[in-house]
Short mmCIF file of C-alpha atoms in Angstrom, two decimals:
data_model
loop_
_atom_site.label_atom_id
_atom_site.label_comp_id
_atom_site.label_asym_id
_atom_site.label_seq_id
_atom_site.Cartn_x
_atom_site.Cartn_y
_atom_site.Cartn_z
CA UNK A 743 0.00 0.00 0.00
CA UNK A 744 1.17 3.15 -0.45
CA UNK A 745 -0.19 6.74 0.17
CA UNK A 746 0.88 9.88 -2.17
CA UNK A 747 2.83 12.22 -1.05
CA UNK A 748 2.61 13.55 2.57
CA UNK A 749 1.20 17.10 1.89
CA UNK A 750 -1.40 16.97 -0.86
CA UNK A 751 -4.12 18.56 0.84
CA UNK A 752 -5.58 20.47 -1.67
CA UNK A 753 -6.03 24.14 -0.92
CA UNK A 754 -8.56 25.23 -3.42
CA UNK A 755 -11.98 26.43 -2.11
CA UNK A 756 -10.72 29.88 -1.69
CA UNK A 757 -11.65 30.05 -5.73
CA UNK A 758 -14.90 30.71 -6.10
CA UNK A 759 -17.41 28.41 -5.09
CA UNK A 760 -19.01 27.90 -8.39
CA UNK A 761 -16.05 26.26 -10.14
CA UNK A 762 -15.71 22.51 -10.09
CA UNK A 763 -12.80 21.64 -7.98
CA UNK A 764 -9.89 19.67 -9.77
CA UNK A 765 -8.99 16.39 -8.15
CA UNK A 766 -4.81 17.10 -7.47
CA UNK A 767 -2.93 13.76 -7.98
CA UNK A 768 -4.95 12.02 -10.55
CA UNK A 769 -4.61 8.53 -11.83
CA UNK A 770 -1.64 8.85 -14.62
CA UNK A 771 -3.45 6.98 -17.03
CA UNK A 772 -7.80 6.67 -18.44
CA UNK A 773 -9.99 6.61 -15.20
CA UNK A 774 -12.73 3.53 -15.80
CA UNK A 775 -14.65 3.85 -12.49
CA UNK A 776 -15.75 5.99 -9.64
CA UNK A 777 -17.88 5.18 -6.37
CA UNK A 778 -17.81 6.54 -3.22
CA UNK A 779 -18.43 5.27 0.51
CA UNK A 780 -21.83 4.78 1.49
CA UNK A 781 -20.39 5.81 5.28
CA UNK A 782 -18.02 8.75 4.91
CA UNK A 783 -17.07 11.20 1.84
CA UNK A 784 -14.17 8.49 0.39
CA UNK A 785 -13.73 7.86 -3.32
CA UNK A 786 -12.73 4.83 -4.69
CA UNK A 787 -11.18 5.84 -8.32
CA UNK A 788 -10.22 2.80 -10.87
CA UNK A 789 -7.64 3.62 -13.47
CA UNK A 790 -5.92 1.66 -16.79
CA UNK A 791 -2.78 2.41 -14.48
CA UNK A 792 -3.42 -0.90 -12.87
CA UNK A 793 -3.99 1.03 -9.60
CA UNK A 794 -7.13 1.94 -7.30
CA UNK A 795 -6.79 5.09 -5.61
CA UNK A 796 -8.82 6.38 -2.38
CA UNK A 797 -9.10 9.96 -1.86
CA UNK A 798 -10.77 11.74 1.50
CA UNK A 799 -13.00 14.49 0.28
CA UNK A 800 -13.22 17.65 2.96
CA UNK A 801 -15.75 19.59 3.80
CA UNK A 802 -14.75 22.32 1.03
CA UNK A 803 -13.55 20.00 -1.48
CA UNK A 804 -10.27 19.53 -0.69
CA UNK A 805 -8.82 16.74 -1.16
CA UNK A 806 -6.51 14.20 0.13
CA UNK A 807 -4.91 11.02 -1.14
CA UNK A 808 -4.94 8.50 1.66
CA UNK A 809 -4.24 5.05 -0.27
CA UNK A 810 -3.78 3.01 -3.03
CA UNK A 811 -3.27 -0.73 -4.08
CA UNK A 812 -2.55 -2.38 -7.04
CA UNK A 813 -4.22 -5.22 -9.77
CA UNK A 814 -2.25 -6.95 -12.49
CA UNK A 815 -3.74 -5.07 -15.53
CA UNK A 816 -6.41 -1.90 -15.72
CA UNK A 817 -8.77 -1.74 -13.35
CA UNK A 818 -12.34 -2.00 -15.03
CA UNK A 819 -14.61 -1.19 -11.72
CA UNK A 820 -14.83 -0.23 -8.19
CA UNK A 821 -17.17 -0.54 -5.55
CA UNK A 822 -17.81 -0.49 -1.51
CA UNK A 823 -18.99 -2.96 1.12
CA UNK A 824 -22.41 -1.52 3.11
CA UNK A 825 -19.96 -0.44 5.96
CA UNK A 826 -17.53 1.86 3.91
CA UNK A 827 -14.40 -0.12 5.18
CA UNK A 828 -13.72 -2.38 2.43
CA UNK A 829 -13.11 -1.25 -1.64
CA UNK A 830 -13.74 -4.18 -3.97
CA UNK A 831 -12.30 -3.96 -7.44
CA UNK A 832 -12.28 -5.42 -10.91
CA UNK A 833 -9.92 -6.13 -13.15
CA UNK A 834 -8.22 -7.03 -16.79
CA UNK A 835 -6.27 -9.57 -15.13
CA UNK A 836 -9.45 -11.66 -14.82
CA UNK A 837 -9.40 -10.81 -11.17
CA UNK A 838 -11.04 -8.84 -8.17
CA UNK A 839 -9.25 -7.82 -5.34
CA UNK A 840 -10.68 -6.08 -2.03
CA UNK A 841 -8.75 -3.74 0.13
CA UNK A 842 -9.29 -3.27 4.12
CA UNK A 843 -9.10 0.26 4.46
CA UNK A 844 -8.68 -0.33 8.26
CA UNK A 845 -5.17 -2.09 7.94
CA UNK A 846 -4.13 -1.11 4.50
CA UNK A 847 -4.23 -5.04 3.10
CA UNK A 848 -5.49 -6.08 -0.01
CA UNK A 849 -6.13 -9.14 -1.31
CA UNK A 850 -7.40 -11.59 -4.38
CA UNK A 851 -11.55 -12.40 -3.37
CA UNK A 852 -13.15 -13.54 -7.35
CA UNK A 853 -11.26 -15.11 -10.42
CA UNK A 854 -12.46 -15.81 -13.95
CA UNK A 855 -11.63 -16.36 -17.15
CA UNK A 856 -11.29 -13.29 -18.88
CA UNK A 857 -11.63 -9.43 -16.90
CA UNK A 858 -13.71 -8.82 -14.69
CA UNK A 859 -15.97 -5.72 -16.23
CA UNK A 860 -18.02 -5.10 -13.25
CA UNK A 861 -18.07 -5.53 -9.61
CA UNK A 862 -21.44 -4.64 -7.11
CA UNK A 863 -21.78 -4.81 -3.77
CA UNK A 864 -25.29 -6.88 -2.83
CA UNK A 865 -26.98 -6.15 0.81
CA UNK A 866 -28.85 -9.13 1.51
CA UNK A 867 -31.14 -9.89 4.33
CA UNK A 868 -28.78 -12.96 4.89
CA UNK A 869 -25.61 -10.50 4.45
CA UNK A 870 -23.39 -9.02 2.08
CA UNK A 871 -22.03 -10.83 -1.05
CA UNK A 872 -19.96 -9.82 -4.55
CA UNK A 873 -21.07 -10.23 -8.01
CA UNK A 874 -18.60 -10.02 -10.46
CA UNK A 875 -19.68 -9.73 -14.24
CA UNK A 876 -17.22 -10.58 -16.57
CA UNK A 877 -16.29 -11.15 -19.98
CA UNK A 878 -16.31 -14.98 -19.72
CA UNK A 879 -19.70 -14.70 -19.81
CA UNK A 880 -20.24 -15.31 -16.61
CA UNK A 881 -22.05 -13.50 -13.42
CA UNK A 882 -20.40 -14.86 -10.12
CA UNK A 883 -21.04 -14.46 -6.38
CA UNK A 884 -18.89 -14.50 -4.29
CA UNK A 885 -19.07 -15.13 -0.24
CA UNK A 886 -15.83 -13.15 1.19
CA UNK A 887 -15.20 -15.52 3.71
CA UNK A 888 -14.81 -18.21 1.08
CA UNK A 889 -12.38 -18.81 -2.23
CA UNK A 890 -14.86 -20.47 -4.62
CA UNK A 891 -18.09 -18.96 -6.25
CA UNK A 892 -21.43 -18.99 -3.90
CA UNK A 893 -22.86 -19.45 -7.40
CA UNK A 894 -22.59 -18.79 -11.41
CA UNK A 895 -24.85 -17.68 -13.58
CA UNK A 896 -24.38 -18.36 -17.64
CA UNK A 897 -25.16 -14.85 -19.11
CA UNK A 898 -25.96 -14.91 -22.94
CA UNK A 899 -22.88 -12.97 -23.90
CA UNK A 900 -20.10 -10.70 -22.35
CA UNK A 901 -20.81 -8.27 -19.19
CA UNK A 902 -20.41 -5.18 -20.35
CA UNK A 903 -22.44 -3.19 -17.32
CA UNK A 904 -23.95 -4.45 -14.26
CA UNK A 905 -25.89 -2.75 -11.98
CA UNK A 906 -27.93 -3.35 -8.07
CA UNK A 907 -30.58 -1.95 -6.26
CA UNK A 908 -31.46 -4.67 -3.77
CA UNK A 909 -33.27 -7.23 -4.73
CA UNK A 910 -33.25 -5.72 -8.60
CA UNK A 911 -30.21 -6.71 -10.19
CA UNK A 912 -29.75 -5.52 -13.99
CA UNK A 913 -26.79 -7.09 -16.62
CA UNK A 914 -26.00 -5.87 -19.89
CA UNK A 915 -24.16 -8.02 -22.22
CA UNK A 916 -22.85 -7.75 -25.53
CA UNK A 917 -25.36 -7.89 -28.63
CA UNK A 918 -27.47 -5.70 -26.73
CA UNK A 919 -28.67 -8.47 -24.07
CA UNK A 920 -30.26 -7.57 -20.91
CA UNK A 921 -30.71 -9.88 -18.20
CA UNK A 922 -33.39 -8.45 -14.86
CA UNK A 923 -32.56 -10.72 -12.00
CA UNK A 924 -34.51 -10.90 -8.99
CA UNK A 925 -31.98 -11.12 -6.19
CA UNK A 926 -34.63 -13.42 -4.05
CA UNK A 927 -33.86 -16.03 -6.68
CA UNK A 928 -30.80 -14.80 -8.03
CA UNK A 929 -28.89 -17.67 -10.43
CA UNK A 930 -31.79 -17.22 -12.51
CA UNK A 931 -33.09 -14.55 -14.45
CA UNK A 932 -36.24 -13.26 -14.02
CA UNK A 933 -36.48 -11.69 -17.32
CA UNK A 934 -34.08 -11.43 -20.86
CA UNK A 935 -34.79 -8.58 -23.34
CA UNK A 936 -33.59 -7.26 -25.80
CA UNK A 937 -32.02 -3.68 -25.45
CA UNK A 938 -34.69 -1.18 -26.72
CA UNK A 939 -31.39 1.15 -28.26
CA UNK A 940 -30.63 -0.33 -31.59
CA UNK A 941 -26.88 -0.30 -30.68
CA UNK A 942 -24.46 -1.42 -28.72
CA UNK A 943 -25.19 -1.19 -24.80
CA UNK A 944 -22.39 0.93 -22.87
CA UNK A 945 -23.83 1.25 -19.70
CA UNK A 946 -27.08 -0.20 -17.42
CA UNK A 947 -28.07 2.12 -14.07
CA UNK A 948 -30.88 1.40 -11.94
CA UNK A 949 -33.57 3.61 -10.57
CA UNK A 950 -32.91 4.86 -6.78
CA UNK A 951 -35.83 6.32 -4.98
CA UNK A 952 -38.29 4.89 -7.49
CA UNK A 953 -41.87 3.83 -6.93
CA UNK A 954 -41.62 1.48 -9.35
CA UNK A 955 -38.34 -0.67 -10.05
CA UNK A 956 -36.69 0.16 -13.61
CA UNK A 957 -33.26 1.38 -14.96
CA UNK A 958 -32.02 3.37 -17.51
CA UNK A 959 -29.76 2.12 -20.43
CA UNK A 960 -26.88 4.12 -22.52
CA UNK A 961 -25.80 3.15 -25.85
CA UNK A 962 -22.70 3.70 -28.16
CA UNK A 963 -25.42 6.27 -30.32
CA UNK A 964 -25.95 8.97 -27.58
CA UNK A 965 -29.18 7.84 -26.47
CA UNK A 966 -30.75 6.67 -23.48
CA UNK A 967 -33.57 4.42 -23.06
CA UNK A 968 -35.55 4.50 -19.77
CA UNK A 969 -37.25 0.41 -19.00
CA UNK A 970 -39.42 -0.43 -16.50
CA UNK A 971 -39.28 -4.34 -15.00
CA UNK A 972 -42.94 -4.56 -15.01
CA UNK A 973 -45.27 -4.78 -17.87
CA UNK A 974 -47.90 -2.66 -16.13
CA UNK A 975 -45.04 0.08 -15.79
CA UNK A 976 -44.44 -0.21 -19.65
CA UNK A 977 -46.82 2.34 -20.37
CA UNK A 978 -43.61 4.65 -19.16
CA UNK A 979 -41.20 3.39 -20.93
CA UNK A 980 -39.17 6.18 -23.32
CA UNK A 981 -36.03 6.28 -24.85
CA UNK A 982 -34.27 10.04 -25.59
CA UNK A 983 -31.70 11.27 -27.31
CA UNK A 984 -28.46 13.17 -25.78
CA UNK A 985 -24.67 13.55 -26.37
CA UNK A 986 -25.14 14.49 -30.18
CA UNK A 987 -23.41 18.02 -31.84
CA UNK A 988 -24.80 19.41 -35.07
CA UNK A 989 -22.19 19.08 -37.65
CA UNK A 990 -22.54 22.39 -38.92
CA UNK A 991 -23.32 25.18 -36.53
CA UNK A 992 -27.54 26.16 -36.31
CA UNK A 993 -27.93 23.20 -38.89
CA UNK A 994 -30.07 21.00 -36.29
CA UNK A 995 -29.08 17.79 -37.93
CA UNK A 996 -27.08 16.15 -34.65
CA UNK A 997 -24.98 13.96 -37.10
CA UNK A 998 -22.44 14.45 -34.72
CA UNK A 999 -22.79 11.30 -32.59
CA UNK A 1000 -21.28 10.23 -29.19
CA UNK A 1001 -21.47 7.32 -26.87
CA UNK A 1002 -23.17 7.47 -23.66
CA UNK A 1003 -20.22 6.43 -21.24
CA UNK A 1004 -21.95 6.56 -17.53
CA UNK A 1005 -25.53 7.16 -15.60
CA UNK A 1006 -25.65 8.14 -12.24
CA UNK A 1007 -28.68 8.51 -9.98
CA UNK A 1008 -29.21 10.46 -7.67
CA UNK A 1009 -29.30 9.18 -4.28
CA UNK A 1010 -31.95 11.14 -2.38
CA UNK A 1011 -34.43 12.56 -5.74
CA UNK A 1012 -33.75 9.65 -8.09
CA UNK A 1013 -32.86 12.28 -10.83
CA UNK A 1014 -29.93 11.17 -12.97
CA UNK A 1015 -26.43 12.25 -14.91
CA UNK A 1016 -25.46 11.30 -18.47
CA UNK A 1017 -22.16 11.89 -19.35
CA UNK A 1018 -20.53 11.00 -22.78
CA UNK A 1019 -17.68 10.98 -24.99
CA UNK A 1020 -18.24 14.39 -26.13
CA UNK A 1021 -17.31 15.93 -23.03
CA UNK A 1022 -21.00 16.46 -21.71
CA UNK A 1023 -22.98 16.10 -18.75
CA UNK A 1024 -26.55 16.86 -18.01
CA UNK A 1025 -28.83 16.16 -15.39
CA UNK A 1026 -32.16 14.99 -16.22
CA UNK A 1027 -35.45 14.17 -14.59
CA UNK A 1028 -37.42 11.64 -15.84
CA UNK A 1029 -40.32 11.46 -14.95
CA UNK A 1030 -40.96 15.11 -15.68
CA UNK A 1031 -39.02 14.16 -19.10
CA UNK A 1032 -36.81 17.49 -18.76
CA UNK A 1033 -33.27 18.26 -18.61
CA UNK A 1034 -32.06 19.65 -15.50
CA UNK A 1035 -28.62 21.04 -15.89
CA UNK A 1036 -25.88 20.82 -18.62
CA UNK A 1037 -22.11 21.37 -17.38
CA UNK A 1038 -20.10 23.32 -19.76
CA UNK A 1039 -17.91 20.89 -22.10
CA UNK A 1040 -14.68 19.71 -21.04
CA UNK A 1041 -11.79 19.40 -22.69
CA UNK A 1042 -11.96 15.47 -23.58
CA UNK A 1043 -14.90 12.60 -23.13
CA UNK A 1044 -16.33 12.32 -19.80
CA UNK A 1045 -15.60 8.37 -18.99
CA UNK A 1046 -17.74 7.92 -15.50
CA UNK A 1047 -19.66 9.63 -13.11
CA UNK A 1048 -21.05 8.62 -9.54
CA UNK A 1049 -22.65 11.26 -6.59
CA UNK A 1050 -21.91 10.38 -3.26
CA UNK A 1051 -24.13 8.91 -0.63
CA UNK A 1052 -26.18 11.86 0.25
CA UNK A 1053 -26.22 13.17 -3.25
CA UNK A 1054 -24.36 16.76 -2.67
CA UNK A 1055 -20.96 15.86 -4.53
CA UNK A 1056 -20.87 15.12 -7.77
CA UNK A 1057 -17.66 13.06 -8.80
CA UNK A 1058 -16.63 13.05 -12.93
CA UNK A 1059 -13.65 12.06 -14.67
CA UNK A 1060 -12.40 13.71 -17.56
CA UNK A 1061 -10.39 11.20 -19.70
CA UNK A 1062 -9.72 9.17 -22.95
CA UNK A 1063 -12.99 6.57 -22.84
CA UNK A 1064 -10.74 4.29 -25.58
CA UNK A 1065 -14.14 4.80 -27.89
CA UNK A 1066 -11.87 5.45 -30.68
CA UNK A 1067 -10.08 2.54 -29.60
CA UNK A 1068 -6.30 1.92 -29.34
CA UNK A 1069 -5.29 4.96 -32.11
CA UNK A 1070 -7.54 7.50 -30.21
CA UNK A 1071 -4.80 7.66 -27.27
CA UNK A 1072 -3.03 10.83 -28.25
CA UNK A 1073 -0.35 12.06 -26.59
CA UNK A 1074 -1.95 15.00 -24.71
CA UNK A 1075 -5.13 13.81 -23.68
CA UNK A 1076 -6.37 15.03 -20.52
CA UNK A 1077 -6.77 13.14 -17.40
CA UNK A 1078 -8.59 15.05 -14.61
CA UNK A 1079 -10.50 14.37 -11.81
CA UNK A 1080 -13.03 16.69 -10.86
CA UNK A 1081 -15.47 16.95 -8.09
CA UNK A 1082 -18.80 19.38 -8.47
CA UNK A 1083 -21.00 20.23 -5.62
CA UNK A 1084 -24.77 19.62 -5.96
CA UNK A 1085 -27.14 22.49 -5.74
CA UNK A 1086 -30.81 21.29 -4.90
CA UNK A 1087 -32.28 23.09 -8.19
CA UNK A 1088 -30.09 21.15 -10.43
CA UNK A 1089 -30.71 17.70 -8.83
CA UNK A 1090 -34.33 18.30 -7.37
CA UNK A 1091 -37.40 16.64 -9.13
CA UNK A 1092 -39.34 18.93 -11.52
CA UNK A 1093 -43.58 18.95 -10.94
CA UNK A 1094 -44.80 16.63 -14.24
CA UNK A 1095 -46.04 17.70 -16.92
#
């Protein structure tokens, strides 16, 4: 384990308090995942560097880096146990690891056979347990007190997002699979549809502070759909689009089209971020169907998103998202961390329509 540097408090709220506060001592290399502590204001950050960083988040928005442990190749995904002690992470080297932020260990706790894309954190009435999705095709879970699998579930292709709000449990696989489990009965899946986006699913988010249980769903063609699990909720069903530019200035045609690389929703009003590869993020509400807030764009695609546990901070990442592949990487890309502080107007539920 190691900790950076001794002094890197951060000593910028004396800017004004409208500017987004920059993240000092980023990842050196494309961030893939944020999430932070459901006990304190700690964020987990996952980075192609092969590291996980944890950063302590002040009352101001200063920050501080407090640890950091290592996986064999990037690290795909980061999450929390229910008590905020533990950080659980995924990995290319077909691995998750979880570190003990009260001693500083870390250690291997899920294998497979190809990288692990996603890792969630599951509060059951019987206790806590890890799924990890991966690209072997496989959903896994994973008792911490024990090396092999609780269970596996066969998913119809690749994870490529994964996502839990107890006892919903929502997959997304490659050609545009989605698999609803119901976390009662959870090696089987309770319902397999097909993604209503036409292409390629990037990311799967569930509702928080819903009346009924749905999630929304972002695709390579900046658009989101919002789904329902219930077919008397499919009267609500909608898909949108975001995350598009007009190709010549004032000529309304969007051809300009960018992936949808994160959703986030909010933790207390169940409002929701959409960030994409265009630099973007808006807040939206939607069951009023209106957008809340758009950020100004930043300087490169926004790669992933996530508030913190009582909705006031809003963590992004500004970095390469790889969705021009392997020749995108410039030299010169930017690689920021950036932290955003919630005002209730631009998160708050709008009166329908």
């Amino acid at each position: 384990m190691s900790f950076f540097g001794t002094n890197t408090a951060s000593t910028a709220p004396a800017a004004p308090a409208e500017k987004d506060i920059e993240v000092p001592e980023p990842p050196t290399d494309s961030i893939s995942s944020l999430a932070f502590s459901p006990a304190a204001d700690y964020l987990a950050v996952g980075s192609w560097d092969n590291n996980v960083r944890l950063y302590e988040v002040g009352a101001g928005g200063q920050t501080q880096g407090k640890a950091m442990f290592g996986h064999q190749g990037p690290v795909l995904s980061v999450c929390w146990n229910k008590e905020g002690n533990k950080v659980i992470s995924g990995g290319a080297d077909n691995a998750a690891r979880m570190f003990d932020i009260t001693n500083g260990q870390s250690q291997q706790v899920a294998q497979h056979d190809a990288p692990v894309k996603v890792v969630k954190w599951i509060e059951t009435p019987q206790g806590g347990i890890l799924a990890t999705g991966s690209w072997d095709k496989t959903v896994k879970y994973w008792d911490m007190r024990s090396p092999t699998p609780v269970a596996t579930v066969q998913l119809p292709d690749r994870c490529y997002s994964m996502d839990v709000q107890y006892p919903l449990m929502v997959v997304a696989t490659a050609e545009r699979h989605i698999q609803i489990f119901n976390l009662t009965n959870p090696n089987t899946a309770y319902k397999t549809i097909i993604s209503p986006l036409k292409w390629q699913t990037r990311v799967v988010s569930c509702f928080t502070n819903s009346a009924s249980s749905g999630f929304a769903v972002g695709s390579v063609e900046g658009r989101v759909a919002i789904q329902y699990v219930e077919e008397k909720d499919s009267s609500n069903n909608f898909s949108f689009k975001c995350h598009r530019k007009d190709q010549t200035p004032n000529s309304k045609d969007q051809s300009l089209v960018y992936a949808v690389n994160d959703i986030s929703f909010h933790p207390v009003h169940g409002t929701f971020s959409t960030c994409g590869s265009d630099g973007t993020i808006h807040f939206w509400d939607k069951d009023a169907r209106t957008r809340l807030k758009t950020f100004e764009a930043a300087p490169g695609p926004i790669s992933a998103t996530t508030f913190n546990r009582n909705g006031t901070i809003f963590a992004y990442a500004v970095s390469y998202d790889w969705s021009k592949g392997h020749s995108g990487m410039t030299p010169g890309h930017p690689n920021k961390l950036m932290l955003h502080a919630c005002k209730d107007d631009e998160v708050k539920r709008r009166p329908k329509k």
